[in-house]
Amino acid sequence: MIQTIDLRGRRLSPAELLQIVPRSHTDISVATDAASALIDDVRARGEQAILDQAERFDGVRPDHVRVRSGEIADAVARLEPAVRDALEEAIDRVRAGSAAQVPAPSVTTLGDGAEVVQRWSPVARVGLYVPGGKAVYPSSVVMNVVPAQVAGVRSVALASPPQRSFGGAIHPTILGAAGLLEIDEIYAMGGAGAIGAFAYGVPGLLDPVQVITGPGNVYVAAAKRLVRGHAGIDSEAGPTEILVIADGTAVPRLVASDLISQAEHDELAAGVLVTDSPDLADRVQVELARLVPLTHHRERVQISLTGVQSAIVLVDDLASAADFSNAYGPEHLEIQTADPAAMLPSILNAGAIFLGDHSPVSLGDYLAGSNHVLPTGGQARFSSGLGAYTFLRPQQVVSYDRAALERVREQVVALSSAEDLPAHGDAVTARFTDD
């Protein structure tokens, strides 16, 4: 069902582990030329290019790109009660979790009349992308919109691909989720063209944004890479991944279920178990063989778990498991051991961490209160998931009075002279001369 990588008896360096970790062969650069052409098309032809791309890639030509307010209100009214209740609970929980990510302003006093204020300023306008391919993701609406609102962003635009099965409209559940959050600027557009529209704007349709967030396919990821620098982005999201660190106390059925839960996203999704228990490894293999044929998306799951990106990794001990996980930098890390909290100090790199038998990744996907837009493909080694801080910019406000500046006058002049930038010192000295 799933390959085994046996690292027992080997002490590998971080560089060697990086070479061994299983990865899909997804290469964003292969989509760069196509994404660039689609972005250029939108910049040149505007709304007509968006409509043509929808017809080409989504198999339907929307009647209009911007969703009308009546459609949003209707989608909210038509939400199934159980779905609406779950979305409202998710909104409340993610709002509470995101609020903890907004730092308070602080003042550093460096002497009488000398202070530096640290403030956090939200960007004014953002573009949030919600994919619409193999699944419907109203949860991604929540995960993108709520942190932006908590950060204080005033203008929020949302895009999702038009759906052929809904006559060119966005999926009504996505519209309903956006309506619950009072988002009224929504566009039926997808793929690289939508990212280009967000970054550069479309005359007569939408204004450009400062930050673009949200997951998507390889073309969306390539487009985000291309517009970075003109607009900020969260990350170049790739196929989802889960890494489970488990010892002999873990329940094989739960480990297998969690691997399957992420494998159903995509054939390129990665499921990795790292364990120091050969017995657990064998029992998880048995559970996978039993459970995969029973799951709804069994073919997709089978391809994912038998792919090169998925594996059961055998290690000597939990310290080695932590080393492997840190080299991998998983999007989702589950720790199912006798004492999950004891492992936390050794975990350095992960998008989100789920402790214990009753904190599955699925909880984080919907209702944990954490955000499910997370770095993939090893990017957790150097970046974080989406949060209120994604939409905030730290700014330092410097305020010195005359006496405070005079106390450091000579030092500024000395350093400016050492750097052969005497005009820097002159700008200070000028404040203490009459001419």
Short mmCIF file of C-alpha atoms in Angstrom, two decimals:
data_model
loop_
_atom_site.label_atom_id
_atom_site.label_comp_id
_atom_site.label_asym_id
_atom_site.label_seq_id
_atom_site.Cartn_x
_atom_site.Cartn_y
_atom_site.Cartn_z
CA MET A 1 0.00 0.00 0.00
CA ILE A 2 2.70 2.49 1.01
CA GLN A 3 6.48 2.39 0.70
CA THR A 4 8.76 1.88 3.70
CA ILE A 5 11.93 3.86 4.27
CA ASP A 6 14.15 2.22 6.91
CA LEU A 7 16.55 4.65 8.58
CA ARG A 8 17.31 2.53 11.64
CA GLY A 9 20.97 2.34 12.51
CA ARG A 10 21.79 5.48 10.49
CA ARG A 11 22.69 8.87 11.91
CA LEU A 12 22.05 11.34 9.13
CA SER A 13 22.90 15.02 8.97
CA PRO A 14 20.18 17.60 8.23
CA ALA A 15 21.51 17.88 4.68
CA GLU A 16 21.33 14.11 4.19
CA LEU A 17 17.81 14.00 5.60
CA LEU A 18 16.75 16.70 3.16
CA GLN A 19 17.81 14.42 0.32
CA ILE A 20 15.84 11.48 1.69
CA VAL A 21 12.49 13.02 2.65
CA PRO A 22 9.76 11.84 0.25
CA ARG A 23 8.36 14.56 -1.99
CA SER A 24 6.06 14.71 -4.97
CA HIS A 25 7.62 15.67 -8.28
CA THR A 26 5.52 18.85 -8.52
CA ASP A 27 7.61 21.63 -10.03
CA ILE A 28 5.98 25.05 -10.00
CA SER A 29 8.45 26.34 -12.57
CA VAL A 30 6.96 24.10 -15.28
CA ALA A 31 3.78 26.18 -15.10
CA THR A 32 5.55 29.54 -15.14
CA ASP A 33 5.35 30.22 -18.89
CA ALA A 34 1.68 29.30 -19.08
CA ALA A 35 0.83 31.34 -15.99
CA SER A 36 2.77 34.33 -17.31
CA ALA A 37 0.85 34.22 -20.60
CA LEU A 38 -2.49 34.11 -18.78
CA ILE A 39 -1.53 37.06 -16.56
CA ASP A 40 -0.34 39.07 -19.57
CA ASP A 41 -3.62 38.29 -21.33
CA VAL A 42 -5.63 39.69 -18.42
CA ARG A 43 -3.45 42.79 -18.28
CA ALA A 44 -3.94 43.36 -22.00
CA ARG A 45 -7.60 42.48 -22.47
CA GLY A 46 -9.09 42.80 -19.01
CA GLU A 47 -12.51 41.34 -18.36
CA GLN A 48 -12.77 39.70 -21.78
CA ALA A 49 -9.63 37.71 -21.06
CA ILE A 50 -11.11 36.53 -17.75
CA LEU A 51 -14.29 35.38 -19.51
CA ASP A 52 -12.33 33.64 -22.28
CA GLN A 53 -10.12 31.85 -19.73
CA ALA A 54 -13.19 30.69 -17.81
CA GLU A 55 -14.64 29.21 -20.98
CA ARG A 56 -11.32 27.53 -21.79
CA PHE A 57 -10.39 26.12 -18.39
CA ASP A 58 -13.67 25.88 -16.46
CA GLY A 59 -15.86 24.86 -19.37
CA VAL A 60 -18.33 27.69 -18.86
CA ARG A 61 -18.60 31.40 -19.65
CA PRO A 62 -20.10 33.37 -16.77
CA ASP A 63 -22.82 35.91 -17.53
CA HIS A 64 -20.86 38.37 -15.41
CA VAL A 65 -17.53 38.22 -13.58
CA ARG A 66 -18.52 40.22 -10.49
CA VAL A 67 -21.15 38.47 -8.44
CA ARG A 68 -24.28 40.52 -7.80
CA SER A 69 -25.35 41.26 -4.25
CA GLY A 70 -28.65 39.47 -4.70
CA GLU A 71 -26.84 36.25 -5.60
CA ILE A 72 -24.83 36.44 -2.38
CA ALA A 73 -27.89 37.04 -0.23
CA ASP A 74 -29.71 34.18 -1.94
CA ALA A 75 -26.76 31.84 -1.33
CA VAL A 76 -26.77 32.71 2.37
CA ALA A 77 -30.51 32.05 2.59
CA ARG A 78 -30.11 28.68 0.88
CA LEU A 79 -27.32 27.36 3.10
CA GLU A 80 -28.28 24.07 4.71
CA PRO A 81 -28.91 24.74 8.42
CA ALA A 82 -26.24 22.27 9.56
CA VAL A 83 -23.68 23.77 7.19
CA ARG A 84 -24.55 27.31 8.24
CA ASP A 85 -24.26 26.39 11.90
CA ALA A 86 -20.86 24.78 11.31
CA LEU A 87 -19.62 27.80 9.32
CA GLU A 88 -20.75 30.24 12.00
CA GLU A 89 -19.00 28.18 14.67
CA ALA A 90 -15.85 28.03 12.55
CA ILE A 91 -15.97 31.79 12.02
CA ASP A 92 -16.22 32.42 15.76
CA ARG A 93 -13.38 30.05 16.58
CA VAL A 94 -11.02 31.28 13.84
CA ARG A 95 -11.81 34.87 14.80
CA ALA A 96 -10.79 34.12 18.40
CA GLY A 97 -7.63 32.31 17.28
CA SER A 98 -6.70 35.10 14.88
CA ALA A 99 -7.18 37.82 17.48
CA ALA A 100 -4.28 36.36 19.44
CA GLN A 101 -2.05 37.03 16.43
CA VAL A 102 -2.41 40.82 16.50
CA PRO A 103 0.44 42.30 18.55
CA ALA A 104 -0.25 45.27 20.80
CA PRO A 105 1.64 48.48 20.02
CA SER A 106 4.61 49.12 22.27
CA VAL A 107 6.80 52.09 23.16
CA THR A 108 10.54 51.84 23.79
CA THR A 109 11.92 54.79 25.75
CA LEU A 110 15.63 55.33 25.13
CA GLY A 111 16.00 58.43 27.29
CA ASP A 112 14.18 61.65 28.08
CA GLY A 113 12.47 62.79 24.88
CA ALA A 114 13.62 59.76 22.89
CA GLU A 115 11.22 57.01 21.99
CA VAL A 116 10.47 54.48 19.28
CA VAL A 117 6.89 53.29 18.87
CA GLN A 118 6.30 49.85 17.38
CA ARG A 119 2.95 49.77 15.64
CA TRP A 120 1.26 47.20 13.37
CA SER A 121 -0.51 48.63 10.35
CA PRO A 122 -2.89 46.57 8.17
CA VAL A 123 -2.71 46.73 4.42
CA ALA A 124 -5.67 48.53 2.88
CA ARG A 125 -6.84 45.98 0.33
CA VAL A 126 -6.43 42.23 -0.18
CA GLY A 127 -7.43 39.61 -2.72
CA LEU A 128 -8.38 36.18 -1.39
CA TYR A 129 -8.46 33.13 -3.64
CA VAL A 130 -10.69 30.11 -2.97
CA PRO A 131 -10.10 27.11 -5.26
CA GLY A 132 -12.94 25.23 -6.88
CA GLY A 133 -11.50 22.09 -8.46
CA LYS A 134 -11.87 18.61 -6.99
CA ALA A 135 -13.68 19.80 -3.87
CA VAL A 136 -15.68 22.73 -2.53
CA TYR A 137 -13.89 24.77 0.12
CA PRO A 138 -16.17 27.09 2.10
CA SER A 139 -13.76 26.53 4.97
CA SER A 140 -11.08 28.29 2.91
CA VAL A 141 -13.36 31.33 2.72
CA VAL A 142 -13.37 31.43 6.52
CA MET A 143 -9.63 30.82 6.83
CA ASN A 144 -8.76 33.63 4.39
CA VAL A 145 -11.34 36.26 5.23
CA VAL A 146 -11.43 36.14 9.04
CA PRO A 147 -7.72 36.89 9.69
CA ALA A 148 -7.86 39.76 7.20
CA GLN A 149 -10.87 41.21 8.99
CA VAL A 150 -9.27 40.72 12.41
CA ALA A 151 -6.13 42.49 11.17
CA GLY A 152 -8.24 45.50 10.22
CA VAL A 153 -8.14 45.24 6.41
CA ARG A 154 -10.83 47.57 5.07
CA SER A 155 -11.24 46.27 1.52
CA VAL A 156 -11.55 42.54 0.85
CA ALA A 157 -12.07 41.01 -2.60
CA LEU A 158 -12.64 37.29 -3.10
CA ALA A 159 -12.32 35.15 -6.23
CA SER A 160 -13.32 31.56 -6.97
CA PRO A 161 -13.65 29.75 -10.31
CA PRO A 162 -17.03 29.65 -12.05
CA GLN A 163 -18.73 26.25 -11.93
CA ARG A 164 -20.16 24.61 -15.04
CA SER A 165 -22.67 22.70 -12.93
CA PHE A 166 -24.03 26.04 -11.65
CA GLY A 167 -24.25 27.79 -15.00
CA GLY A 168 -21.06 29.78 -14.60
CA ALA A 169 -21.76 30.92 -11.05
CA ILE A 170 -19.47 30.35 -8.09
CA HIS A 171 -20.44 27.36 -5.98
CA PRO A 172 -23.34 28.54 -3.79
CA THR A 173 -21.80 27.20 -0.58
CA ILE A 174 -18.71 29.34 -1.17
CA LEU A 175 -20.93 32.35 -1.85
CA GLY A 176 -22.94 31.60 1.26
CA ALA A 177 -19.82 31.44 3.42
CA ALA A 178 -18.62 34.77 2.00
CA GLY A 179 -22.05 36.29 2.62
CA LEU A 180 -21.97 35.22 6.27
CA LEU A 181 -18.74 37.21 6.54
CA GLU A 182 -20.37 40.21 4.81
CA ILE A 183 -18.05 40.07 1.82
CA ASP A 184 -19.75 41.78 -1.13
CA GLU A 185 -16.89 42.02 -3.63
CA ILE A 186 -16.72 38.57 -5.18
CA TYR A 187 -15.54 37.53 -8.65
CA ALA A 188 -16.22 34.39 -10.67
CA MET A 189 -12.69 33.90 -11.92
CA GLY A 190 -9.99 31.34 -11.32
CA GLY A 191 -6.47 30.20 -12.01
CA ALA A 192 -3.48 32.32 -12.91
CA GLY A 193 -5.70 34.91 -14.58
CA ALA A 194 -7.45 35.63 -11.29
CA ILE A 195 -4.12 36.14 -9.54
CA GLY A 196 -3.05 38.54 -12.29
CA ALA A 197 -6.34 40.42 -11.99
CA PHE A 198 -5.81 40.82 -8.26
CA ALA A 199 -2.22 41.98 -8.64
CA TYR A 200 -2.64 44.45 -11.50
CA GLY A 201 -6.33 45.25 -11.41
CA VAL A 202 -8.82 45.24 -14.28
CA PRO A 203 -10.08 48.62 -15.52
CA GLY A 204 -13.79 48.99 -14.93
CA LEU A 205 -13.96 45.78 -12.90
CA LEU A 206 -11.62 45.70 -9.90
CA ASP A 207 -8.82 47.66 -8.31
CA PRO A 208 -5.44 46.03 -7.61
CA VAL A 209 -4.74 44.61 -4.16
CA GLN A 210 -1.70 44.73 -1.90
CA VAL A 211 -1.71 41.13 -0.66
CA ILE A 212 -2.97 37.93 -2.31
CA THR A 213 -3.63 34.81 -0.27
CA GLY A 214 -5.23 31.41 -0.66
CA PRO A 215 -4.38 27.95 -2.00
CA GLY A 216 -4.71 26.73 -5.58
CA ASN A 217 -3.24 24.47 -8.24
CA VAL A 218 0.25 24.65 -9.71
CA TYR A 219 -0.77 27.47 -12.08
CA VAL A 220 -2.09 29.55 -9.19
CA ALA A 221 1.17 28.91 -7.30
CA ALA A 222 3.21 29.89 -10.35
CA ALA A 223 1.16 33.04 -10.81
CA LYS A 224 1.69 34.05 -7.18
CA ARG A 225 5.42 33.61 -7.67
CA LEU A 226 5.28 35.84 -10.76
CA VAL A 227 3.37 38.70 -9.13
CA ARG A 228 5.34 38.64 -5.88
CA GLY A 229 7.07 41.98 -5.59
CA HIS A 230 4.15 43.77 -7.21
CA ALA A 231 1.82 42.39 -4.54
CA GLY A 232 2.55 40.44 -1.39
CA ILE A 233 1.58 36.77 -1.18
CA ASP A 234 1.13 34.28 1.62
CA SER A 235 2.95 31.32 0.06
CA GLU A 236 3.14 29.14 -3.05
CA ALA A 237 0.79 26.45 -1.81
CA GLY A 238 1.25 22.96 -3.23
CA PRO A 239 -0.43 19.59 -2.61
CA THR A 240 -1.40 18.98 1.00
CA GLU A 241 0.73 16.84 3.29
CA ILE A 242 0.54 15.18 6.68
CA LEU A 243 3.38 13.75 8.74
CA VAL A 244 2.52 11.65 11.79
CA ILE A 245 5.09 10.94 14.49
CA ALA A 246 3.86 7.90 16.42
CA ASP A 247 5.25 5.35 18.85
CA GLY A 248 4.02 1.92 19.90
CA THR A 249 1.21 3.44 21.99
CA ALA A 250 -0.54 4.93 18.96
CA VAL A 251 -3.79 3.45 17.65
CA PRO A 252 -3.11 2.06 14.14
CA ARG A 253 -6.67 2.71 12.96
CA LEU A 254 -6.44 6.39 13.91
CA VAL A 255 -3.06 6.85 12.23
CA ALA A 256 -4.36 5.21 9.05
CA SER A 257 -7.54 7.29 9.12
CA ASP A 258 -5.57 10.50 9.40
CA LEU A 259 -3.29 9.58 6.49
CA ILE A 260 -6.36 8.80 4.37
CA SER A 261 -8.06 12.06 5.37
CA GLN A 262 -5.38 14.15 3.70
CA ALA A 263 -4.79 11.76 0.79
CA GLU A 264 -8.38 12.31 -0.37
CA HIS A 265 -7.52 15.91 -1.30
CA ASP A 266 -5.35 15.09 -4.29
CA GLU A 267 -3.42 12.33 -6.02
CA LEU A 268 -0.25 14.28 -5.21
CA ALA A 269 -1.09 14.66 -1.51
CA ALA A 270 1.55 13.24 0.82
CA GLY A 271 0.99 10.95 3.78
CA VAL A 272 4.04 10.13 5.93
CA LEU A 273 4.26 8.12 9.14
CA VAL A 274 7.50 8.29 11.15
CA THR A 275 7.76 5.70 13.91
CA ASP A 276 10.21 3.85 16.10
CA SER A 277 7.82 0.88 16.29
CA PRO A 278 8.03 -1.73 13.50
CA ASP A 279 4.93 -3.34 14.96
CA LEU A 280 2.93 -0.12 14.60
CA ALA A 281 4.21 0.27 11.04
CA ASP A 282 2.95 -3.21 10.13
CA ARG A 283 -0.41 -2.65 11.77
CA VAL A 284 -0.89 0.68 10.00
CA GLN A 285 -0.20 -1.05 6.69
CA VAL A 286 -2.94 -3.57 7.55
CA GLU A 287 -5.38 -0.78 8.47
CA LEU A 288 -4.66 1.12 5.27
CA ALA A 289 -5.32 -2.01 3.21
CA ARG A 290 -8.63 -2.38 5.03
CA LEU A 291 -9.80 1.24 5.08
CA VAL A 292 -8.73 2.62 1.70
CA PRO A 293 -11.19 0.49 -0.31
CA LEU A 294 -13.99 1.72 1.98
CA THR A 295 -13.37 5.45 1.59
CA HIS A 296 -15.37 7.57 -0.87
CA HIS A 297 -12.40 8.81 -2.91
CA ARG A 298 -10.62 5.44 -2.83
CA GLU A 299 -8.92 5.78 -6.22
CA ARG A 300 -7.50 9.19 -5.40
CA VAL A 301 -6.35 7.99 -1.98
CA GLN A 302 -4.74 4.86 -3.44
CA ILE A 303 -2.72 6.91 -5.92
CA SER A 304 -1.66 9.36 -3.22
CA LEU A 305 -0.51 6.78 -0.69
CA THR A 306 1.32 4.63 -3.22
CA GLY A 307 3.09 7.64 -4.71
CA VAL A 308 6.71 8.59 -4.14
CA GLN A 309 5.61 11.37 -1.80
CA SER A 310 4.12 9.00 0.79
CA ALA A 311 5.98 6.61 3.09
CA ILE A 312 6.29 4.88 6.41
CA VAL A 313 9.67 5.85 7.85
CA LEU A 314 11.29 3.62 10.48
CA VAL A 315 13.68 5.32 12.90
CA ASP A 316 15.59 4.25 16.01
CA ASP A 317 13.89 6.60 18.49
CA LEU A 318 11.63 9.61 18.81
CA ALA A 319 14.59 12.01 18.75
CA SER A 320 15.40 10.69 15.27
CA ALA A 321 11.72 11.06 14.36
CA ALA A 322 11.87 14.73 15.35
CA ASP A 323 15.03 15.22 13.26
CA PHE A 324 13.31 13.70 10.24
CA SER A 325 10.22 15.84 10.74
CA ASN A 326 12.29 19.01 11.05
CA ALA A 327 14.04 18.20 7.77
CA TYR A 328 10.68 17.53 6.12
CA GLY A 329 8.98 20.68 7.47
CA PRO A 330 5.44 19.30 7.22
CA GLU A 331 2.36 21.35 6.52
CA HIS A 332 0.50 19.30 9.15
CA LEU A 333 2.34 17.46 11.93
CA GLU A 334 0.50 15.06 14.20
CA ILE A 335 2.19 13.67 17.31
CA GLN A 336 0.58 10.48 18.57
CA THR A 337 2.94 9.25 21.28
CA ALA A 338 2.72 8.35 24.97
CA ASP A 339 3.62 11.96 25.87
CA PRO A 340 3.00 14.26 22.86
CA ALA A 341 3.74 17.49 24.74
CA ALA A 342 7.21 16.21 25.69
CA MET A 343 8.15 16.21 22.01
CA LEU A 344 7.28 19.84 21.38
CA PRO A 345 10.67 21.30 22.39
CA SER A 346 12.37 19.18 19.71
CA ILE A 347 9.95 20.26 16.94
CA LEU A 348 11.26 23.25 15.03
CA ASN A 349 9.59 23.20 11.63
CA ALA A 350 5.87 22.64 11.03
CA GLY A 351 2.95 24.61 9.66
CA ALA A 352 0.59 23.43 12.41
CA ILE A 353 1.07 20.83 15.15
CA PHE A 354 -1.65 18.51 16.41
CA LEU A 355 -1.05 16.83 19.76
CA GLY A 356 -2.56 13.54 20.86
CA ASP A 357 -5.17 11.09 19.66
CA HIS A 358 -8.01 13.59 19.74
CA SER A 359 -6.45 16.44 17.73
CA PRO A 360 -6.63 15.21 14.12
CA VAL A 361 -5.73 17.42 11.18
CA SER A 362 -9.40 17.36 10.15
CA LEU A 363 -10.17 19.36 13.29
CA GLY A 364 -7.71 22.01 12.16
CA ASP A 365 -9.22 22.01 8.68
CA TYR A 366 -12.52 23.22 10.07
CA LEU A 367 -13.12 24.00 13.71
CA ALA A 368 -9.98 23.98 15.86
CA GLY A 369 -9.71 27.77 15.72
CA SER A 370 -6.33 27.53 13.98
CA ASN A 371 -5.83 28.41 10.32
CA HIS A 372 -5.63 25.69 7.68
CA VAL A 373 -3.82 27.75 5.03
CA LEU A 374 -0.30 26.48 5.72
CA PRO A 375 3.09 26.22 3.99
CA THR A 376 3.69 23.05 1.96
CA GLY A 377 6.62 21.43 0.17
CA GLY A 378 9.04 22.06 3.02
CA GLN A 379 8.31 25.79 3.20
CA ALA A 380 7.44 25.39 6.89
CA ARG A 381 11.22 25.31 7.43
CA PHE A 382 11.29 29.06 6.79
CA SER A 383 7.73 30.41 6.68
CA SER A 384 4.48 30.33 8.61
CA GLY A 385 0.84 29.71 7.88
CA LEU A 386 -1.78 32.32 7.14
CA GLY A 387 -2.81 34.52 10.05
CA ALA A 388 -3.75 38.05 10.98
CA TYR A 389 -0.03 38.89 10.84
CA THR A 390 -0.06 38.10 7.08
CA PHE A 391 -2.01 41.32 6.57
CA LEU A 392 -0.06 43.45 9.06
CA ARG A 393 3.13 45.46 8.58
CA PRO A 394 5.30 46.37 11.54
CA GLN A 395 6.26 50.03 11.45
CA GLN A 396 8.59 51.91 13.77
CA VAL A 397 7.68 55.49 14.60
CA VAL A 398 10.68 57.52 15.80
CA SER A 399 10.16 60.59 18.00
CA TYR A 400 13.14 62.54 19.45
CA ASP A 401 13.09 66.05 20.85
CA ARG A 402 15.98 68.53 20.49
CA ALA A 403 17.73 67.55 23.71
CA ALA A 404 17.49 63.83 22.95
CA LEU A 405 18.94 64.34 19.47
CA GLU A 406 21.77 66.47 20.87
CA ARG A 407 22.77 63.66 23.22
CA VAL A 408 23.58 61.37 20.27
CA ARG A 409 24.70 64.10 17.86
CA GLU A 410 28.42 63.37 18.04
CA GLN A 411 27.91 59.62 17.65
CA VAL A 412 25.77 60.08 14.53
CA VAL A 413 28.46 62.32 13.04
CA ALA A 414 31.18 59.79 13.94
CA LEU A 415 29.36 56.89 12.28
CA SER A 416 28.44 58.92 9.20
CA SER A 417 32.09 59.88 8.78
CA ALA A 418 33.18 56.26 9.21
CA GLU A 419 30.82 55.30 6.39
CA ASP A 420 31.97 58.24 4.22
CA LEU A 421 28.45 59.66 4.23
CA PRO A 422 29.14 63.08 5.80
CA ALA A 423 25.80 64.57 4.68
CA HIS A 424 24.11 62.19 7.12
CA GLY A 425 25.98 63.87 9.97
CA ASP A 426 25.39 67.32 8.48
CA ALA A 427 21.61 66.70 8.59
CA VAL A 428 21.91 66.34 12.36
CA THR A 429 24.39 69.17 12.88
CA ALA A 430 22.15 71.54 10.87
CA ARG A 431 19.58 71.39 13.65
CA PHE A 432 22.03 73.03 16.06
CA THR A 433 23.31 75.89 13.91
CA ASP A 434 21.66 79.16 13.01
CA ASP A 435 22.63 79.18 9.27
#
